[in-house]
Amino acid sequence: MKDFVRNILAVLAGLVLFAFVLIGFVIALVAGVMSDGTVAEPVRPGAVLHIRLDGILVEDTEQDSFSELLGDNFTTVGLKPMLEAIKTAKQSSDIAGIYLEAGNFEVASPAMTEELRDALADFKSGGKFIVSYGDRYSQNCYYLCSVADCIMLNPLGSVEWCGLAAQPVFYKGLLEKIGVKMQVFKVGAYKSAVEPFTQTEMSEENRRQVSSYLHDIWGRILDDVSDSRHLTAETLDAYADSMLTLASGEELLEKGLVDTLSYLDGVQAYIQRGHPDSRQLVSVEDWNLLQKPVSHKEKIAVYYAYGDIVERSDDLLADEVIDAGKMCADLKMLRNDRTVKAVVLRVNSGGGSAYASEQIWREVKLLSREKPVVVSMGGMAASGAYYFASAANYVYALPMTLTGSIGIFGVVPDGSRLLDEKLGLSFDVVKTNRRADFGTVARPFDPDEAAMMQSYIRRGYHLFLKRVAEGRGLSEASVEELAQGRVWTGAQALRNGLVDEAGTLQDAIGKARQLGGVSTCGIVTYPQPAPWYMELFDEPAKHYFDVSLQRTVPGLGRILRDVSVIAQTGQLQARIPYSINLINWN
């Protein structure tokens, strides 16, 4: 018996030892992947911060080591680490300037580029230089790099400059062919998220609102580039009409869009001519790793809420979602944390589930009664995202932010024709009550049921109006005039009272300090990243499927993602009209 016990203990000890060895091996492997075999060297005076504009820009991203192991070449670039690096680089005497290397830079919304550009302009205000180089500048990349002191272009390169366009996809014809009819219920003339299911072109109201925000955004882009390049906005607008996208490098140089034509190897030589000590290039990742956090007893919490608003985050096709249950728990935790003196909600979302938005609104409301809550709107903070943002004490938006879209809709598919005529499936039913089979895809709603659904949607819409009116200190009648599902830019929302001030995330943090009564405090970001080992089991497949699909077949990828999210978020929804599809932007 003793030998048996001894053998069992020996086996267990061996398993524990093996587990420790395996964990050590994985940690070493991850560390090797994350550092690429090198350790960030000390930064020498005169160093240049090297920002690669290559990949898909998202609100925030943790370094994805396991995707590299899996061979994922689709990189994501975090706006948050970029902004942090630029801010600290401005304050450091070791950093002389910034080198922007333009690549295949994909940005979901102009406001995200605008905030990054504002940070670069602030960096320049400290007397430091910025130089950019690109083999090809996409329109959003050129807008961003136009802030540079010198724009360098490959002699055979190009600059995309042709204006903005939105091109929504309509599914009505496809649905008719397969025998599916979408039963649509909505409130608001501008709530056009349902139009792809019911029409083959934009309604006049939707065309009017899209034209309004596109021209507002394009006007701001023209003004910003005009200030940096010393060309009039009228001249730049005329350049867009003349299709300079196909112009030669010499013509772009002559027209003043770029400063010099050079190959990539000429960048370092150009920098050193003006700054002989600037020989060291430091990446954003390495620079941020070298920054030492300062410990404070009191802190401002910055909570990042980006993606579609869902009741639960189990949607494979949506890598970035706002999980209402998790966010509510996190906000409750921040409310009870006495070291947190104020909270900044960084919002970048086009909305989603109306039910989930209401739950988040409740927690934001409770939090704002205990300590100041300041909202910083990123690329979008619309519909359901505006719903809960309206409960904050103070709201910032970027001028190009898309916000508002105060409205509710519901979509319920009727697949009876597909099932019967196309697939040959027959259904029978036994029920105890008249409407026990309500909502099944095997039959459409009858007129009474349709009326009930419309009443249900209208009730949700009036609750939305009430929440906004209460949060913004407006009458419901005045909110109704701004609602109807209408999308506004941040600049327009400032004029009509839906936001308090135009500003960046840093402006929002400054306001939170003021309202919280703390001059010096730590900044802590939430939600906290998951442990690295969870990434091994969850994120790679989910992230790889999402990004690969969208980059390989962009149109189909977007359609599948949008339909899957709509199906997942339930019947009652508060989201911006379709995915904002700006062509000629990336």
PDB file of C-alpha atoms in Angstrom, residues 373-559:
ATOM      1  CA  VAL A 373     -18.462  61.070 -15.361  1.00  0.00           C
ATOM      2  CA  VAL A 374     -17.078  62.695 -18.514  1.00  0.00           C
ATOM      3  CA  VAL A 375     -17.661  61.218 -21.965  1.00  0.00           C
ATOM      4  CA  SER A 376     -15.053  61.402 -24.713  1.00  0.00           C
ATOM      5  CA  MET A 377     -16.609  60.497 -28.069  1.00  0.00           C
ATOM      6  CA  GLY A 378     -14.285  58.900 -30.608  1.00  0.00           C
ATOM      7  CA  GLY A 379     -15.188  57.983 -34.164  1.00  0.00           C
ATOM      8  CA  MET A 380     -18.837  57.323 -33.320  1.00  0.00           C
ATOM      9  CA  ALA A 381     -21.058  57.621 -30.285  1.00  0.00           C
ATOM     10  CA  ALA A 382     -24.458  57.207 -31.849  1.00  0.00           C
ATOM     11  CA  SER A 383     -27.856  55.729 -31.122  1.00  0.00           C
ATOM     12  CA  GLY A 384     -27.459  53.235 -28.248  1.00  0.00           C
ATOM     13  CA  ALA A 385     -24.026  54.658 -27.464  1.00  0.00           C
ATOM     14  CA  TYR A 386     -25.461  58.178 -27.271  1.00  0.00           C
ATOM     15  CA  TYR A 387     -28.279  56.738 -25.145  1.00  0.00           C
ATOM     16  CA  PHE A 388     -25.966  55.873 -22.243  1.00  0.00           C
ATOM     17  CA  ALA A 389     -23.524  58.733 -22.911  1.00  0.00           C
ATOM     18  CA  SER A 390     -26.308  61.249 -22.296  1.00  0.00           C
ATOM     19  CA  ALA A 391     -26.322  60.258 -18.599  1.00  0.00           C
ATOM     20  CA  ALA A 392     -22.795  61.645 -18.068  1.00  0.00           C
ATOM     21  CA  ASN A 393     -22.049  64.933 -16.310  1.00  0.00           C
ATOM     22  CA  TYR A 394     -20.142  66.355 -19.293  1.00  0.00           C
ATOM     23  CA  VAL A 395     -19.779  65.275 -22.921  1.00  0.00           C
ATOM     24  CA  TYR A 396     -16.941  65.923 -25.377  1.00  0.00           C
ATOM     25  CA  ALA A 397     -17.035  65.099 -29.076  1.00  0.00           C
ATOM     26  CA  LEU A 398     -14.535  65.526 -31.870  1.00  0.00           C
ATOM     27  CA  PRO A 399     -15.804  67.764 -34.694  1.00  0.00           C
ATOM     28  CA  MET A 400     -15.879  64.758 -37.070  1.00  0.00           C
ATOM     29  CA  THR A 401     -17.487  62.357 -34.577  1.00  0.00           C
ATOM     30  CA  LEU A 402     -20.773  60.837 -35.773  1.00  0.00           C
ATOM     31  CA  THR A 403     -23.336  61.012 -32.994  1.00  0.00           C
ATOM     32  CA  GLY A 404     -27.050  61.448 -32.302  1.00  0.00           C
ATOM     33  CA  SER A 405     -29.154  58.945 -34.269  1.00  0.00           C
ATOM     34  CA  ILE A 406     -31.751  59.028 -31.507  1.00  0.00           C
ATOM     35  CA  GLY A 407     -34.198  56.376 -32.659  1.00  0.00           C
ATOM     36  CA  ILE A 408     -35.309  52.750 -32.308  1.00  0.00           C
ATOM     37  CA  PHE A 409     -36.062  50.020 -34.804  1.00  0.00           C
ATOM     38  CA  GLY A 410     -36.872  46.328 -34.920  1.00  0.00           C
ATOM     39  CA  VAL A 411     -36.354  43.760 -37.693  1.00  0.00           C
ATOM     40  CA  VAL A 412     -38.034  40.349 -37.663  1.00  0.00           C
ATOM     41  CA  PRO A 413     -37.517  38.053 -40.673  1.00  0.00           C
ATOM     42  CA  ASP A 414     -40.452  36.251 -42.256  1.00  0.00           C
ATOM     43  CA  GLY A 415     -38.981  33.134 -43.849  1.00  0.00           C
ATOM     44  CA  SER A 416     -42.269  31.353 -44.571  1.00  0.00           C
ATOM     45  CA  ARG A 417     -41.936  31.702 -48.359  1.00  0.00           C
ATOM     46  CA  LEU A 418     -38.334  30.482 -48.314  1.00  0.00           C
ATOM     47  CA  LEU A 419     -39.238  27.488 -46.164  1.00  0.00           C
ATOM     48  CA  ASP A 420     -42.364  26.549 -48.098  1.00  0.00           C
ATOM     49  CA  GLU A 421     -41.822  27.486 -51.759  1.00  0.00           C
ATOM     50  CA  LYS A 422     -38.029  27.255 -51.984  1.00  0.00           C
ATOM     51  CA  LEU A 423     -37.171  24.456 -49.577  1.00  0.00           C
ATOM     52  CA  GLY A 424     -40.427  22.504 -49.541  1.00  0.00           C
ATOM     53  CA  LEU A 425     -40.802  22.544 -45.773  1.00  0.00           C
ATOM     54  CA  SER A 426     -44.278  22.416 -44.271  1.00  0.00           C
ATOM     55  CA  PHE A 427     -45.260  23.411 -40.746  1.00  0.00           C
ATOM     56  CA  ASP A 428     -48.188  22.587 -38.521  1.00  0.00           C
ATOM     57  CA  VAL A 429     -48.829  23.852 -35.021  1.00  0.00           C
ATOM     58  CA  VAL A 430     -50.751  23.001 -31.867  1.00  0.00           C
ATOM     59  CA  LYS A 431     -51.037  25.820 -29.331  1.00  0.00           C
ATOM     60  CA  THR A 432     -52.823  26.608 -26.111  1.00  0.00           C
ATOM     61  CA  ASN A 433     -53.227  30.308 -26.811  1.00  0.00           C
ATOM     62  CA  ARG A 434     -53.847  32.464 -29.854  1.00  0.00           C
ATOM     63  CA  ARG A 435     -50.360  33.936 -30.071  1.00  0.00           C
ATOM     64  CA  ALA A 436     -48.262  31.134 -28.585  1.00  0.00           C
ATOM     65  CA  ASP A 437     -46.313  30.911 -31.884  1.00  0.00           C
ATOM     66  CA  PHE A 438     -45.692  34.669 -32.050  1.00  0.00           C
ATOM     67  CA  GLY A 439     -42.388  35.549 -33.725  1.00  0.00           C
ATOM     68  CA  THR A 440     -41.720  32.231 -35.459  1.00  0.00           C
ATOM     69  CA  VAL A 441     -40.104  32.464 -38.914  1.00  0.00           C
ATOM     70  CA  ALA A 442     -42.684  29.983 -40.225  1.00  0.00           C
ATOM     71  CA  ARG A 443     -45.383  32.657 -40.541  1.00  0.00           C
ATOM     72  CA  PRO A 444     -45.592  36.447 -40.844  1.00  0.00           C
ATOM     73  CA  PHE A 445     -47.154  38.724 -38.240  1.00  0.00           C
ATOM     74  CA  ASP A 446     -50.862  39.323 -38.585  1.00  0.00           C
ATOM     75  CA  PRO A 447     -52.083  42.983 -38.577  1.00  0.00           C
ATOM     76  CA  ASP A 448     -52.765  42.997 -34.826  1.00  0.00           C
ATOM     77  CA  GLU A 449     -49.319  41.603 -34.048  1.00  0.00           C
ATOM     78  CA  ALA A 450     -47.677  44.142 -36.354  1.00  0.00           C
ATOM     79  CA  ALA A 451     -49.523  46.939 -34.539  1.00  0.00           C
ATOM     80  CA  MET A 452     -48.336  45.578 -31.189  1.00  0.00           C
ATOM     81  CA  MET A 453     -44.742  45.501 -32.428  1.00  0.00           C
ATOM     82  CA  GLN A 454     -44.969  49.090 -33.661  1.00  0.00           C
ATOM     83  CA  SER A 455     -46.369  50.164 -30.289  1.00  0.00           C
ATOM     84  CA  TYR A 456     -43.495  48.332 -28.574  1.00  0.00           C
ATOM     85  CA  ILE A 457     -40.956  50.185 -30.749  1.00  0.00           C
ATOM     86  CA  ARG A 458     -42.637  53.528 -30.145  1.00  0.00           C
ATOM     87  CA  ARG A 459     -42.535  52.956 -26.382  1.00  0.00           C
ATOM     88  CA  GLY A 460     -38.795  52.329 -26.582  1.00  0.00           C
ATOM     89  CA  TYR A 461     -38.344  55.493 -28.646  1.00  0.00           C
ATOM     90  CA  HIS A 462     -40.156  57.669 -26.107  1.00  0.00           C
ATOM     91  CA  LEU A 463     -38.021  56.196 -23.323  1.00  0.00           C
ATOM     92  CA  PHE A 464     -34.950  57.125 -25.395  1.00  0.00           C
ATOM     93  CA  LEU A 465     -36.227  60.721 -25.722  1.00  0.00           C
ATOM     94  CA  LYS A 466     -36.892  60.869 -21.983  1.00  0.00           C
ATOM     95  CA  ARG A 467     -33.376  59.650 -21.135  1.00  0.00           C
ATOM     96  CA  VAL A 468     -31.735  62.215 -23.423  1.00  0.00           C
ATOM     97  CA  ALA A 469     -33.955  65.063 -22.235  1.00  0.00           C
ATOM     98  CA  GLU A 470     -33.151  64.281 -18.614  1.00  0.00           C
ATOM     99  CA  GLY A 471     -29.417  63.945 -19.229  1.00  0.00           C
ATOM    100  CA  ARG A 472     -29.037  67.025 -21.418  1.00  0.00           C
ATOM    101  CA  GLY A 473     -31.413  69.272 -19.478  1.00  0.00           C
ATOM    102  CA  LEU A 474     -33.735  69.695 -22.471  1.00  0.00           C
ATOM    103  CA  SER A 475     -37.444  69.294 -22.989  1.00  0.00           C
ATOM    104  CA  GLU A 476     -38.635  66.135 -24.701  1.00  0.00           C
ATOM    105  CA  ALA A 477     -40.146  68.297 -27.445  1.00  0.00           C
ATOM    106  CA  SER A 478     -36.778  69.901 -28.220  1.00  0.00           C
ATOM    107  CA  VAL A 479     -35.059  66.494 -28.201  1.00  0.00           C
ATOM    108  CA  GLU A 480     -37.729  65.230 -30.597  1.00  0.00           C
ATOM    109  CA  GLU A 481     -36.711  67.942 -33.068  1.00  0.00           C
ATOM    110  CA  LEU A 482     -33.108  66.662 -32.961  1.00  0.00           C
ATOM    111  CA  ALA A 483     -34.071  63.001 -32.919  1.00  0.00           C
ATOM    112  CA  GLN A 484     -36.009  61.037 -35.567  1.00  0.00           C
ATOM    113  CA  GLY A 485     -32.864  58.918 -35.975  1.00  0.00           C
ATOM    114  CA  ARG A 486     -30.906  61.875 -37.427  1.00  0.00           C
ATOM    115  CA  VAL A 487     -27.106  61.508 -37.458  1.00  0.00           C
ATOM    116  CA  TRP A 488     -25.053  64.598 -36.602  1.00  0.00           C
ATOM    117  CA  THR A 489     -21.349  65.328 -36.697  1.00  0.00           C
ATOM    118  CA  GLY A 490     -19.734  66.381 -33.431  1.00  0.00           C
ATOM    119  CA  ALA A 491     -19.541  69.977 -34.674  1.00  0.00           C
ATOM    120  CA  GLN A 492     -23.275  69.963 -35.465  1.00  0.00           C
ATOM    121  CA  ALA A 493     -24.081  68.268 -32.141  1.00  0.00           C
ATOM    122  CA  LEU A 494     -22.209  71.015 -30.304  1.00  0.00           C
ATOM    123  CA  ARG A 495     -24.336  73.659 -32.009  1.00  0.00           C
ATOM    124  CA  ASN A 496     -27.627  71.890 -31.238  1.00  0.00           C
ATOM    125  CA  GLY A 497     -26.819  71.029 -27.614  1.00  0.00           C
ATOM    126  CA  LEU A 498     -26.319  67.273 -27.801  1.00  0.00           C
ATOM    127  CA  VAL A 499     -22.724  67.642 -26.551  1.00  0.00           C
ATOM    128  CA  ASP A 500     -21.051  70.174 -24.260  1.00  0.00           C
ATOM    129  CA  GLU A 501     -17.710  70.856 -25.895  1.00  0.00           C
ATOM    130  CA  ALA A 502     -15.435  69.917 -28.798  1.00  0.00           C
ATOM    131  CA  GLY A 503     -12.334  68.142 -27.563  1.00  0.00           C
ATOM    132  CA  THR A 504     -10.096  65.098 -27.439  1.00  0.00           C
ATOM    133  CA  LEU A 505      -9.653  62.361 -24.865  1.00  0.00           C
ATOM    134  CA  GLN A 506      -6.987  64.476 -23.151  1.00  0.00           C
ATOM    135  CA  ASP A 507      -9.474  67.349 -22.872  1.00  0.00           C
ATOM    136  CA  ALA A 508     -11.960  64.956 -21.267  1.00  0.00           C
ATOM    137  CA  ILE A 509      -9.342  63.751 -18.780  1.00  0.00           C
ATOM    138  CA  GLY A 510      -8.541  67.369 -17.901  1.00  0.00           C
ATOM    139  CA  LYS A 511     -12.230  68.065 -17.303  1.00  0.00           C
ATOM    140  CA  ALA A 512     -12.499  64.949 -15.128  1.00  0.00           C
ATOM    141  CA  ARG A 513      -9.613  66.216 -12.997  1.00  0.00           C
ATOM    142  CA  GLN A 514     -11.347  69.566 -12.604  1.00  0.00           C
ATOM    143  CA  LEU A 515     -14.733  68.093 -11.713  1.00  0.00           C
ATOM    144  CA  GLY A 516     -13.140  65.513  -9.420  1.00  0.00           C
ATOM    145  CA  GLY A 517     -11.142  68.185  -7.596  1.00  0.00           C
ATOM    146  CA  VAL A 518      -7.762  66.509  -8.141  1.00  0.00           C
ATOM    147  CA  SER A 519      -4.815  68.302  -9.741  1.00  0.00           C
ATOM    148  CA  THR A 520      -2.356  65.404  -9.677  1.00  0.00           C
ATOM    149  CA  CYS A 521      -3.587  61.854  -9.962  1.00  0.00           C
ATOM    150  CA  GLY A 522      -2.914  58.584 -11.725  1.00  0.00           C
ATOM    151  CA  ILE A 523      -4.660  57.527 -14.926  1.00  0.00           C
ATOM    152  CA  VAL A 524      -5.875  53.929 -14.933  1.00  0.00           C
ATOM    153  CA  THR A 525      -7.527  52.350 -17.974  1.00  0.00           C
ATOM    154  CA  TYR A 526     -10.378  49.841 -17.975  1.00  0.00           C
ATOM    155  CA  PRO A 527     -11.474  47.228 -18.697  1.00  0.00           C
ATOM    156  CA  GLN A 528      -8.320  45.471 -17.618  1.00  0.00           C
ATOM    157  CA  PRO A 529      -6.849  43.201 -20.324  1.00  0.00           C
ATOM    158  CA  ALA A 530      -7.439  39.486 -19.972  1.00  0.00           C
ATOM    159  CA  PRO A 531      -4.472  37.352 -18.838  1.00  0.00           C
ATOM    160  CA  TRP A 532      -2.142  36.429 -21.696  1.00  0.00           C
ATOM    161  CA  TYR A 533      -2.962  32.720 -21.425  1.00  0.00           C
ATOM    162  CA  MET A 534      -6.657  33.396 -22.157  1.00  0.00           C
ATOM    163  CA  GLU A 535      -5.593  34.676 -25.551  1.00  0.00           C
ATOM    164  CA  LEU A 536      -4.363  31.196 -26.417  1.00  0.00           C
ATOM    165  CA  PHE A 537      -7.868  29.743 -26.094  1.00  0.00           C
ATOM    166  CA  ASP A 538     -10.070  32.617 -27.247  1.00  0.00           C
ATOM    167  CA  GLU A 539      -8.809  35.583 -29.209  1.00  0.00           C
ATOM    168  CA  PRO A 540      -6.708  34.201 -32.079  1.00  0.00           C
ATOM    169  CA  ALA A 541      -9.472  32.289 -33.856  1.00  0.00           C
ATOM    170  CA  LYS A 542     -12.086  34.948 -33.180  1.00  0.00           C
ATOM    171  CA  HIS A 543      -9.850  37.850 -34.236  1.00  0.00           C
ATOM    172  CA  TYR A 544      -8.374  35.994 -37.210  1.00  0.00           C
ATOM    173  CA  PHE A 545     -11.804  35.088 -38.606  1.00  0.00           C
ATOM    174  CA  ASP A 546     -13.134  38.633 -38.221  1.00  0.00           C
ATOM    175  CA  VAL A 547     -10.154  40.481 -39.701  1.00  0.00           C
ATOM    176  CA  SER A 548      -9.369  37.925 -42.407  1.00  0.00           C
ATOM    177  CA  LEU A 549     -12.949  37.897 -43.666  1.00  0.00           C
ATOM    178  CA  GLN A 550     -13.257  41.658 -43.771  1.00  0.00           C
ATOM    179  CA  ARG A 551      -9.910  42.193 -45.508  1.00  0.00           C
ATOM    180  CA  THR A 552     -10.224  39.289 -47.973  1.00  0.00           C
ATOM    181  CA  VAL A 553     -13.779  40.029 -49.134  1.00  0.00           C
ATOM    182  CA  PRO A 554     -14.580  43.471 -47.648  1.00  0.00           C
ATOM    183  CA  GLY A 555     -18.130  43.799 -48.986  1.00  0.00           C
ATOM    184  CA  LEU A 556     -19.241  40.279 -48.087  1.00  0.00           C
ATOM    185  CA  GLY A 557     -17.385  40.417 -44.784  1.00  0.00           C
ATOM    186  CA  ARG A 558     -19.166  43.605 -43.768  1.00  0.00           C
ATOM    187  CA  ILE A 559     -22.580  42.229 -44.777  1.00  0.00           C
TER     188      ILE A 559
END
